[in-house]
XYZ file of C-alpha atoms in Angstrom:
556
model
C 316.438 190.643 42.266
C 317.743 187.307 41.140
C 315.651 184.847 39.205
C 314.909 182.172 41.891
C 313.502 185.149 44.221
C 311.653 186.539 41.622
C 310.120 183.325 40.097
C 309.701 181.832 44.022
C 307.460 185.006 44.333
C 305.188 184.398 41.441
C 304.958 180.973 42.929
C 303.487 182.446 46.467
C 301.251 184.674 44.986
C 299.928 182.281 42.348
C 298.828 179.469 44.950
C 297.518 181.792 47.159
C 295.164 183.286 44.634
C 294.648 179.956 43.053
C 293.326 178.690 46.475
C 290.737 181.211 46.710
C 289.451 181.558 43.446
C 289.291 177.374 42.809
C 287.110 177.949 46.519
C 285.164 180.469 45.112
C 284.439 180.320 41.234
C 280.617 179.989 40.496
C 278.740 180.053 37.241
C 275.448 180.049 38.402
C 274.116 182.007 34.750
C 276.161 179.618 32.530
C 276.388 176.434 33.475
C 273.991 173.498 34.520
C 276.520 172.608 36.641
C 277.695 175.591 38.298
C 279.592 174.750 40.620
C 282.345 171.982 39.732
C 283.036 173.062 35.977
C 283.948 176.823 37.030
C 286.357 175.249 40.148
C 287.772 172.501 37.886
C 288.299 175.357 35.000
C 290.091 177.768 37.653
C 291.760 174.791 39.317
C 293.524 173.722 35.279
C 294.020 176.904 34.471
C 295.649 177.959 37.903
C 297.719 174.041 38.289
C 299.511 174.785 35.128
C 300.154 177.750 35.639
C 302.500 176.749 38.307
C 303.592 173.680 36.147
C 305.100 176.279 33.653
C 307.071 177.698 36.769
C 308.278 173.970 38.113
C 309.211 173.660 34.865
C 311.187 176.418 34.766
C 312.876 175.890 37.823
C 312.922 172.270 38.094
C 316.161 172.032 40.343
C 314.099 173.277 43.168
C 311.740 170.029 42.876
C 314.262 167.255 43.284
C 315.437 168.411 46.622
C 312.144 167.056 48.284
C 313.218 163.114 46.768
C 310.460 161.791 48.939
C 307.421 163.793 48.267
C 308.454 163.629 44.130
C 308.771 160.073 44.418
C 305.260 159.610 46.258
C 303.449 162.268 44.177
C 304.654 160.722 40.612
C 304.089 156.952 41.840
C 300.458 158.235 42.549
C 299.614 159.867 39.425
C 301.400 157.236 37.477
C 299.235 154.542 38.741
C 296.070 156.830 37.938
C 297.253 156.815 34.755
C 297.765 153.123 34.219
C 294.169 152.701 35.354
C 293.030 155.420 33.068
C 294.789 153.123 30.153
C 293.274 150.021 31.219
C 290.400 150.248 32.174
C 287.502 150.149 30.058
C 285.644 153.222 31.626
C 284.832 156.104 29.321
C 288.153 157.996 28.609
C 286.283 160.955 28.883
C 284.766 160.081 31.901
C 288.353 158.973 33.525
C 290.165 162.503 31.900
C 287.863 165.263 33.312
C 285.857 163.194 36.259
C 282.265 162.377 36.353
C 279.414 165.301 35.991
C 278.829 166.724 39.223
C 282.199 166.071 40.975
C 284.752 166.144 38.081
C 287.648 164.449 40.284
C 289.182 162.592 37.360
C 292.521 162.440 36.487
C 293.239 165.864 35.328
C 292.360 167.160 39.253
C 294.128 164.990 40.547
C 296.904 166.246 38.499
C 296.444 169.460 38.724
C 296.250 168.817 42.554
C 299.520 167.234 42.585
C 301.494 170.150 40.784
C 300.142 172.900 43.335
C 301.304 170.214 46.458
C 304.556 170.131 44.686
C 304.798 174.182 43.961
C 304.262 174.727 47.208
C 306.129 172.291 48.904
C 309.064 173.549 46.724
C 308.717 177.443 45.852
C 307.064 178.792 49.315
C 309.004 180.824 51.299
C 308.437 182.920 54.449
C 307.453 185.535 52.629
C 303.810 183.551 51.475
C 302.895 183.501 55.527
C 301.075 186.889 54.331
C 299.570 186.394 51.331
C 298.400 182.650 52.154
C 297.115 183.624 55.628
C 295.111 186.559 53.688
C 293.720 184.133 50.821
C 292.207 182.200 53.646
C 290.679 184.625 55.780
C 289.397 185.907 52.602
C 288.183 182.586 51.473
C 286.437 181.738 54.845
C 284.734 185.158 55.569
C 283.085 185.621 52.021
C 281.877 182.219 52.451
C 280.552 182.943 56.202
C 278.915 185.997 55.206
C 277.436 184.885 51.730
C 276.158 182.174 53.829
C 274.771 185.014 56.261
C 273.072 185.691 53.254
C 271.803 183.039 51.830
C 269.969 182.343 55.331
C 268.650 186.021 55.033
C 266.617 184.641 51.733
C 268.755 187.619 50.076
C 271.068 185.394 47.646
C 271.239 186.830 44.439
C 271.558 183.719 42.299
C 268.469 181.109 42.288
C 270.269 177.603 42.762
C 268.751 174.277 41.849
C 269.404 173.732 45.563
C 267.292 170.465 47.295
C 269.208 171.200 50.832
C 269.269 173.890 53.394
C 270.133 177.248 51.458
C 273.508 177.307 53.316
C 275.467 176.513 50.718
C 278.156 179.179 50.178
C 280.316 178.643 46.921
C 280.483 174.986 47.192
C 276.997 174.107 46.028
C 276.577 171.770 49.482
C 275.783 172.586 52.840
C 277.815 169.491 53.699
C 280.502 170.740 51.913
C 279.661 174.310 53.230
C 279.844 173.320 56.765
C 282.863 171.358 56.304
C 284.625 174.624 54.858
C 283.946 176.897 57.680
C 284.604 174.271 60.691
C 287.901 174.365 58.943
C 288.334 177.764 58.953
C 287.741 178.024 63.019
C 291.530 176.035 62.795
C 292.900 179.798 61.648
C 290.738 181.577 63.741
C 291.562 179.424 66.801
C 295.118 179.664 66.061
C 295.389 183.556 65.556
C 293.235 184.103 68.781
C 295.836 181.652 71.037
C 298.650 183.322 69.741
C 300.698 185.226 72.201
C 301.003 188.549 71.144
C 297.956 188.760 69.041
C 295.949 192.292 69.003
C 292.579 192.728 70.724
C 291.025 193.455 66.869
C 292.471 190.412 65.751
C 291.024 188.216 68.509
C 287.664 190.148 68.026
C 287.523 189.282 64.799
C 288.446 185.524 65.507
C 286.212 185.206 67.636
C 283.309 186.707 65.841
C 284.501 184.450 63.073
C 283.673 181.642 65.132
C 280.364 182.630 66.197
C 278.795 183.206 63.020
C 280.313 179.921 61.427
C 278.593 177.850 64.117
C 275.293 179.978 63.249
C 275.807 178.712 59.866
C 276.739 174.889 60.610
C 273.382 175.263 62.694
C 271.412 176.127 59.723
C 272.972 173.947 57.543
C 271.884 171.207 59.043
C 275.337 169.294 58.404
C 276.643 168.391 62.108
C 280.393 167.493 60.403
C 280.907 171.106 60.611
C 280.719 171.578 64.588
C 282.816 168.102 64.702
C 285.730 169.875 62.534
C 285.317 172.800 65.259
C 285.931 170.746 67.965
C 288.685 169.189 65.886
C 290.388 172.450 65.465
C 289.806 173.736 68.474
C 291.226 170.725 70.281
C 294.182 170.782 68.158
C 294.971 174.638 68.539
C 294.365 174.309 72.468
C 296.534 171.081 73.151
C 299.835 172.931 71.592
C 298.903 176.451 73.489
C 299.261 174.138 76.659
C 302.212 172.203 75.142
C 304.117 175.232 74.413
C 302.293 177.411 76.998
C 303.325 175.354 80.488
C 307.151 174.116 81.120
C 305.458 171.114 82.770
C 304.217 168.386 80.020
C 301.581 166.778 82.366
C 299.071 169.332 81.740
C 299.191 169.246 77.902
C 299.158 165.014 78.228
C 296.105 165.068 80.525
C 294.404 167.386 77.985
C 295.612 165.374 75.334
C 294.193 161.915 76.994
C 290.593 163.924 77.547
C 290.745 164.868 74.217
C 291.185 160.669 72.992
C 288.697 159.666 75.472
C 286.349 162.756 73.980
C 287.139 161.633 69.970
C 286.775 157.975 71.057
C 283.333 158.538 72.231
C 282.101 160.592 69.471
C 283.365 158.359 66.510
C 281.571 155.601 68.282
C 278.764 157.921 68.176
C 278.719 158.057 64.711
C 278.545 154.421 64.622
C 275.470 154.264 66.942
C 277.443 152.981 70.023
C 278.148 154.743 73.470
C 276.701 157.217 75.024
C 276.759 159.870 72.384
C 274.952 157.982 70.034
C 271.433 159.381 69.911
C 273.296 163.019 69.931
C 275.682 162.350 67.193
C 274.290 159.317 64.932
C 272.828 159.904 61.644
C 271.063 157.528 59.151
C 273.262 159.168 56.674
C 276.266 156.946 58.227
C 275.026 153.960 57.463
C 274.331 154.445 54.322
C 278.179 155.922 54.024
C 278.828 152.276 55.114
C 277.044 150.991 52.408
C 279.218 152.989 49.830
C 282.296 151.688 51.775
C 281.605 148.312 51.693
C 281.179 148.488 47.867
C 284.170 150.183 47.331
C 286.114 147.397 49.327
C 284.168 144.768 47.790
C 285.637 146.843 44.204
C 289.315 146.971 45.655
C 288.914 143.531 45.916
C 288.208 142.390 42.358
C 290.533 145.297 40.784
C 293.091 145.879 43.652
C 296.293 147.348 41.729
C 294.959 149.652 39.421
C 290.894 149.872 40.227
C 287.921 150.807 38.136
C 289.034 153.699 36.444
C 289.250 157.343 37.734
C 286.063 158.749 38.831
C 284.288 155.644 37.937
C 282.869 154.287 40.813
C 279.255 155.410 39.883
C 279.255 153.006 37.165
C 279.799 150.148 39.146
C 278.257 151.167 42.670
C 274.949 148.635 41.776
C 277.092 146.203 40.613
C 279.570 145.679 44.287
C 276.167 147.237 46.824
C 274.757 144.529 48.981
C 271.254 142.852 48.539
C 270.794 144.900 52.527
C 272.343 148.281 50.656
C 269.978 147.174 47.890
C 266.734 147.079 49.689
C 267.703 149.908 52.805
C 266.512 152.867 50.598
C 265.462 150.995 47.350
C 267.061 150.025 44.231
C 267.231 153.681 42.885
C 268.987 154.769 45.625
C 272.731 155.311 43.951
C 275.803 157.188 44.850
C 278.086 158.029 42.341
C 281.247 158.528 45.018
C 282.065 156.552 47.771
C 282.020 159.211 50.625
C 285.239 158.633 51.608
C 288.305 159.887 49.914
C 290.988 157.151 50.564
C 288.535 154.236 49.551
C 287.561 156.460 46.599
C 291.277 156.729 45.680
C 291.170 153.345 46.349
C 288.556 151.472 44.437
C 288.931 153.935 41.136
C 292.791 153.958 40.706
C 293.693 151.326 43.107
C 295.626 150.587 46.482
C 298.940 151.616 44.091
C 297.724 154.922 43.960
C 295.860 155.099 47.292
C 299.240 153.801 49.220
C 300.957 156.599 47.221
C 299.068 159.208 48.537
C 299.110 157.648 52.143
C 302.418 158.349 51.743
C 302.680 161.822 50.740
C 300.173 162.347 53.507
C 302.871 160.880 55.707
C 305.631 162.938 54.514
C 303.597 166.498 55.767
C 303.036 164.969 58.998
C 306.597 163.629 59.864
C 307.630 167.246 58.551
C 304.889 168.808 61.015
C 305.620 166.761 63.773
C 309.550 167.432 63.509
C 309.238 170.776 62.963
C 306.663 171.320 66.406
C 309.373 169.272 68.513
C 311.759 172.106 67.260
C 309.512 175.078 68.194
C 310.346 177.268 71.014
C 306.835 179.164 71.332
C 303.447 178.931 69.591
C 303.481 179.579 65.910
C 299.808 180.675 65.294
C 300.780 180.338 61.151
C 302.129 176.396 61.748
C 298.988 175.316 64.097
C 296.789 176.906 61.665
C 297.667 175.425 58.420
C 298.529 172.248 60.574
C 295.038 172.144 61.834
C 292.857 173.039 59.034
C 294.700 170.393 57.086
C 293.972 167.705 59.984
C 290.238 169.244 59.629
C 290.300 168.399 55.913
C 291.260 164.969 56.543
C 288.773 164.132 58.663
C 286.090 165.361 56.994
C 287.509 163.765 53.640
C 286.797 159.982 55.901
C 283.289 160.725 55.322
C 282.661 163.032 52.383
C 283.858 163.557 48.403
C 286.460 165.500 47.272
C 285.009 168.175 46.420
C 287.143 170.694 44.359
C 286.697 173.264 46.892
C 287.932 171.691 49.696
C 290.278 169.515 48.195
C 292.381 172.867 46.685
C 293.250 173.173 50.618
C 293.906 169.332 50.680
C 296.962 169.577 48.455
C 297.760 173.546 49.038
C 298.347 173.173 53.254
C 300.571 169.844 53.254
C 302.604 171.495 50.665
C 303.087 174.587 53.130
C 303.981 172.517 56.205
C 306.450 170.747 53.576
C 308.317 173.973 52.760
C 307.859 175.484 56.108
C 310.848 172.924 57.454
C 313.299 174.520 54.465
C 312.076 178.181 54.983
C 315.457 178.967 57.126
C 318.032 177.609 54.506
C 315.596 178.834 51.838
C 316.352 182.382 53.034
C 319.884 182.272 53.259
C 320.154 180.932 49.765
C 318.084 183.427 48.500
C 319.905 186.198 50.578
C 323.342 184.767 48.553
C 321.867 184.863 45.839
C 320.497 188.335 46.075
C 324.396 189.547 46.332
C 325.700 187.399 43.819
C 325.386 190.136 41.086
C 327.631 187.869 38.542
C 325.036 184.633 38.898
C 322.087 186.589 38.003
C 320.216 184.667 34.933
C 317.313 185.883 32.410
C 314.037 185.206 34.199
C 311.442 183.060 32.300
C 309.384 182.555 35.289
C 306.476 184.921 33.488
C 306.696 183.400 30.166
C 306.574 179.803 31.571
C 303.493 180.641 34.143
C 301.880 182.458 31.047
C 302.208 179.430 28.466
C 301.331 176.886 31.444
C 297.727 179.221 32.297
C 296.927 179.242 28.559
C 297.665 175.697 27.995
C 295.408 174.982 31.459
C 292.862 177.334 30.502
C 292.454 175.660 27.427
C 292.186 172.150 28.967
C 289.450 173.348 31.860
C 287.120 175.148 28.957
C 286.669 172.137 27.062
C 283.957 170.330 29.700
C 282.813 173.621 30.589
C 282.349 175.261 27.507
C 280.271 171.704 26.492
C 278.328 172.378 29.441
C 277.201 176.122 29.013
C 276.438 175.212 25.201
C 274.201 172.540 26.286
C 272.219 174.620 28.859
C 272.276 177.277 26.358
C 270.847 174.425 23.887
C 267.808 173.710 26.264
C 266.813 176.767 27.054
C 266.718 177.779 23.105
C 264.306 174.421 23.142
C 265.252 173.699 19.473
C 265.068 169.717 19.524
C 267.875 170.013 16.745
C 270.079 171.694 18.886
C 269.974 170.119 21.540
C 270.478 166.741 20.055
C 273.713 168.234 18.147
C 275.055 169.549 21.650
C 274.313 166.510 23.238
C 276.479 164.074 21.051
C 279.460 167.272 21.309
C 282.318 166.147 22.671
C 283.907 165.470 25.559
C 281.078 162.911 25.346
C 279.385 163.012 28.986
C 277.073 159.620 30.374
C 275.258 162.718 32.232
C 274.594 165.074 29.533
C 273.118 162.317 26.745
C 270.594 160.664 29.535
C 269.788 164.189 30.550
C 268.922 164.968 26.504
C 267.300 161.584 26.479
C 264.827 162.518 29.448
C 263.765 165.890 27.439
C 263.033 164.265 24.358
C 261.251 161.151 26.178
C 259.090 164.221 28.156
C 258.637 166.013 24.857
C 257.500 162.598 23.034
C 260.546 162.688 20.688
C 260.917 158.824 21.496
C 263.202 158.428 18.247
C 265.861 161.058 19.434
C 265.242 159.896 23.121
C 266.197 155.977 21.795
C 269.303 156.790 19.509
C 270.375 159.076 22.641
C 270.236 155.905 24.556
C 272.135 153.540 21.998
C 274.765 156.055 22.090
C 275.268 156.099 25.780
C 275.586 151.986 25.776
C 277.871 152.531 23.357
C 280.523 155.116 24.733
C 279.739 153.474 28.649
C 278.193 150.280 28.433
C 277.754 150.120 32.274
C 275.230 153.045 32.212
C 272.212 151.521 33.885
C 269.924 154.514 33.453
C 270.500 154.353 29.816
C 269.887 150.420 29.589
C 266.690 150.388 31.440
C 264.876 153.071 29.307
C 266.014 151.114 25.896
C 264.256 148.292 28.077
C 260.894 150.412 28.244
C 261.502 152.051 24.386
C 258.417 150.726 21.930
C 260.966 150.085 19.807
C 262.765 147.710 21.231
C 261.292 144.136 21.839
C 261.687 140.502 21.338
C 265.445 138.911 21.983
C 266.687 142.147 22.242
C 264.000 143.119 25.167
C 265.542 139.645 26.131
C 269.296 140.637 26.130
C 268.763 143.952 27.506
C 266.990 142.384 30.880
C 269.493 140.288 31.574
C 272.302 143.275 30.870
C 270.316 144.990 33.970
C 270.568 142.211 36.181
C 274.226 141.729 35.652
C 274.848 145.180 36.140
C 272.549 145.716 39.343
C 272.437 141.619 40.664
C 270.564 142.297 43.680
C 267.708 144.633 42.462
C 264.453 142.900 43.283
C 262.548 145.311 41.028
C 264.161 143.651 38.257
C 263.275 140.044 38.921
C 259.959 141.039 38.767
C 260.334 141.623 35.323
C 261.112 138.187 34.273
C-alpha cells in the first residue's frame, strides 16, 4: 500500500473517532467543569493529531484553493483580535470557563474541516456513519437513563436530568434531533433492510421521548428539520415528475415560515412555539450587534463577550430579568463569531459555510438515486446550523459543525480520489517512506499537551477545595493559565469562610489580569478594606462597565 492510501486511512479513522470521543468525553470525578475541559482536551489532542498528518501530506490541502483560503482568512483574523485586544490572553487562547470556544477550538476546529475535506475517501462512509450511530445511541440511551434516576455520576445539574454527555438538555436535545437526520435518511433509503429501518425508527421514538423530558422544544424543531429535508429529496429523486417534490417543498416554506414567526410571538403558532427564553436571546443579539458596531473588523477578543455583555445590554435587557441577569455567550454562533473576532472572521466562515453547500447542492443535481450517506451528513449539518442561530457552540456539537461540511467537501472528489489512489496502488516504483504515524503521533502529543494545561489547572483546583487547606487553594488559584472564573470562585470561599484578606487580594488580582470583571469590582466595592476615594473610583468603574444598572445608582 502506497503512502497517500495509507496516511488517507489514518486520516478516516482518526476523525471518525475524534468525533465521538470530543461528543462524549466526561470528567465528572475530576473536574469542576466536567464537561468542556475533557471535550476541549480530546478535541486538541485529536485536531493535531490530524495537523501532524496535513502536515505530512500537505499537497493534498492546496487542491481545495477555496476552502484554504476561507479557513486561514478566518483564523487569521481571530488571531489579530487575539493580539489586539486587551482581553485576557488566557481568556482569548483556551475560551472562557464553561464554554472554552477560544481560539485554540476554533483552531483545532478548522484543521479537522480541512482533514476531512482533504483526506476522506469513500472508504470513511463506514467508519463515519458508525461513529455517529454510536455517538447518537449512547447519548439516547444514557439519556434513557438519566430519566430512569439511574445515572451513575451526580452532576451539579440545575435543568431537567436529560443531559447526556453534553452537560445541557438544550444542548442534549439539540444532539439527538440531529441524529433523526441519519436515522431519517437510512430508513428512506431504497434498499435498506427491515433491521435497519427498525432500528431507525426506534431511534426516533426514543429521541423524541427524550426531547419531551428535556424540556428543550429546539430538539423536535431539528426533527422536523431533518425530517423535512430527508423527505423532500426521497420525492425529488423518488418521482420523475418535479411538481410533487416543489409542492412539498412550498408546504414545507409555508410550514418553517410559520414556526420561526412563532418563535418570535407572531402567527398562529405562537402560543405553541414561543418561549420567554427568545426574547431574552434577543437581548444577547442586540448587544452583540451593538459590540460589532464599536469593534467591527476584529471584535472584542475571542470568547470575550461575557466581559462586555453589561456594558452593550439595553436599559429594557437591563431591567427584563434584573441587573444580575448575565450571559456570557451570545446564543447565536455567527453574531458570536461576530462580535468576539469580528465581521473579518465571521464573513470568513460564511464563506466556508458557502463552499459545503455549493459542493452539496452540485453534487445532489448530479445524483441519479437517493444517497442515504449524502442526505444524512447533508441534513444533520443543516440541523447544526439551525440550532447554532439560537444556541452556543458547544464543543460537542460544534465537532459535527466542522467534521460534516468537511465530508460533503470531499464527497465531490471521492471518484477522482479513487482512481488516483488505484494508480498509485500499481505504481510499485513511486512508493515513498510513510511518516503519516510519526507525524499524527508528534501532532497528538504536542495537542495533548496543549488541552492538559486548562484542565489539569482545573482538576488541581477542585482537588484544592475539597482538601479545604486555605493555603492551597489560594496557591492553585493564582496557577496559571490564570482563569477570571477560578480566582472569583476562590474569592467567594474565602469571603464564606471569613478569610476577607485572601478573598480581597483574590479580587485585586482579577482587576488586574481582566479589568472588565464586574463580579470582582463590586465585591472590592463591599471589602472593609477598601473605602474613601478608592470606594469612590471603584463606583464609578461599575457604572462604566454596567451603564444602565439601576441598582448601582442607588449607591451614589
Amino acid at each position: 500500500m502506497t503512502y497517500v492510501v495509507t496516511s488517507n486511512r489514518r486520516a478516516e479513522l482518526a476523525i471518525s473517532i475524534l468525533a465521538s470521543l470530543t461528543t462524549f468525553a466526561v470528567s465528572p470525578l475530576n473536574t469542576l467543569d466536567p464537561v468542556n475541559l475533557p471535550k476541549f482536551w480530546v478535541l486538541s489532542c485529536g485536531a493535531f493529531g490530524l495537523l501532524g498528518l496535513i502536515l505530512n501530506g500537505w499537497k493534498n490541502v492546496i487542491r481545495n484553493k477555496n476552502l484554504l483560503v476561507a479557513v486561514l482568512a478566518f483564523n487569521f483574523f481571530a488571531i489579530v483580535s487575539t493580539s489586539i485586544s486587551d482581553a485576557p490572553l488566557e481568556q482569548m487562547i483556551f475560551g472562557t470557563y464553561g464554554r472554552n470556544t477560544g481560539l485554540i477550538t476554533y483552531f483545532c476546529f478548522s484543521i479537522v474541516l480541512i482533514a476531512a475535506a482533504n483526506f476522506a475517501s469513500a472508504s470513511i462512509k463506514k467508519t463515519i456513519v458508525t461513529s455517529m450511530v454510536v455517538t447518537f445511541s449512547v447519548n439516547t440511551f444514557y439519556g434513557i437513563i438519566q430519566l430512569m434516576d439511574l445515572d451513575p455520576f451526580t452532576w451539579a445539574n440545575p435543568y431537567t436530568p436529560i443531559i447526556g454527555t453534553l452537560g445541557n438538555p438544550n444542548f442534549m436535545s439539540a444532539l439527538l434531533g440531529m441524529g433523526c437526520g441519519l436515522a431519517f435518511a437510512y430508513m428512506f433509503a431504497a434498499h435498506a433492510t427491515l433491521r435497519i429501518r427498525i432500528a431507525s425508527l426506534t431511534y426516533v421514538l426514543l429521541a423524541c421521548v427524550n426531547i419531551w423530558k428535556s424540556q428543550s422544544q429546539q430538539g423536535f424543531l431539528l426533527v422536523a428539520l431533518t425530517f423535512a429535508i430527508c423527505v423532500y429529496y426521497f420525492l425529488k429523486f423518488g418521482f420523475k415528475k418535479r411538481i410533487v417534490s416543489l409542492i412539498y417543498l412550498a408546504m414545507c416554506i409555508i410550514g418553517g415560515t410559520g414556526v420561526i414567526l412563532g418563535m418570535l410571538q407572531k402567527g398562529p403558532f405562537s402560543g405553541i412555539i414561543y418561549k420567554p427564553s427568545v426574547t431574552y436571546r434577543g437581548d444577547y443579539w442586540r448587544a452583540a450587534i451593538a459590540s460589532i458596531k464599536d469593534h467591527p473588523l476584529f471584535g472584542l477578543g475571542p470568547d470575550s463577550f461575557g466581559d462586555w455583555y453589561r456594558y452593550y445590554r439595553t436599559l429594557e435587557a437591563t431591567t427584563r430579568r434584573g441587573p444580575t441577569a448575565v450571559s456570557d455567550a451570545v446564543h447565536n454562533v455567527f453574531l458570536d463569531i461576530g462580535s468576539t473576532t469580528g465581521l473579518l472572521s465571521m464573513l470568513a466562515y460564511l464563506f466556508i459555510i458557502a463552499v459545503a453547500l455549493i459542493s452539496a447542492l452540485k453534487q445532489l443535481r448530479l445524483e441519479k438515486s437517493f444517497d442515504p450517506f449524502l442526505i444524512a451528513i447533508l441534513s444533520i449539518w443543516i440541523a447544526y446550523l439551525a440550532q447554532s442561530i439560537i444556541s452556543i457552540n458547544n464543543i460537542g456539537l460544534g465537532i459535527w459543525g466542522w467534521v460534516l461540511p468537511g465530508l460533503i467537501i470531499s464527497r465531490e472528489a471521492w471518484h477522482k480520489t479513487e482512481i488516483l489512489n488505484s494508480r498509485n496502488a500499481r505504481t510499485k516504483n513511486r512508493k515513498s517512506l510513510d511518516f503519516s504515524s510519526l507525524f499524527l503521533t508528534i501532532g497528538m502529543v504536542v495537542g495533548g499537551t496543549v488541552g492538559f494545561i486548562p484542565f489539569n489547572a482545573d482538576a488541581s483546583f477542585r482537588h484544592a477545595l475539597e482538601s479545604a487547606n486555605p493555603q492551597s487553594i489560594y496557591s492553585i488559584a493564582n496557577k496559571w493559565p490564570e482563569d477570571t472564573s477560578r480566582l472569583l470562585y476562590a474569592v467567594q470561599v474565602f469571603d464564606n469562610n471569613e478569610i476577607y484578606d485572601k478573598a480581597t487580594q483574590l479580587a485585586r488580582k482579577t482587576t488586574e489580569i481582566n479589568p472588565r470583571s464586574y463580579n470582582a469590582w463590586f465585591y472590592l466595592y463591599g471589602s472593609p478594606s477598601v473605602t474613601g476615594n478608592e470606594k469612590r473610583e471603584i463606583l464609578d468603574r461599575l457604572k462604566a462597565l454596567d451603564p444602565h444598572n439601576p441598582d448601582l445608582k442607588k449607591l451614589g
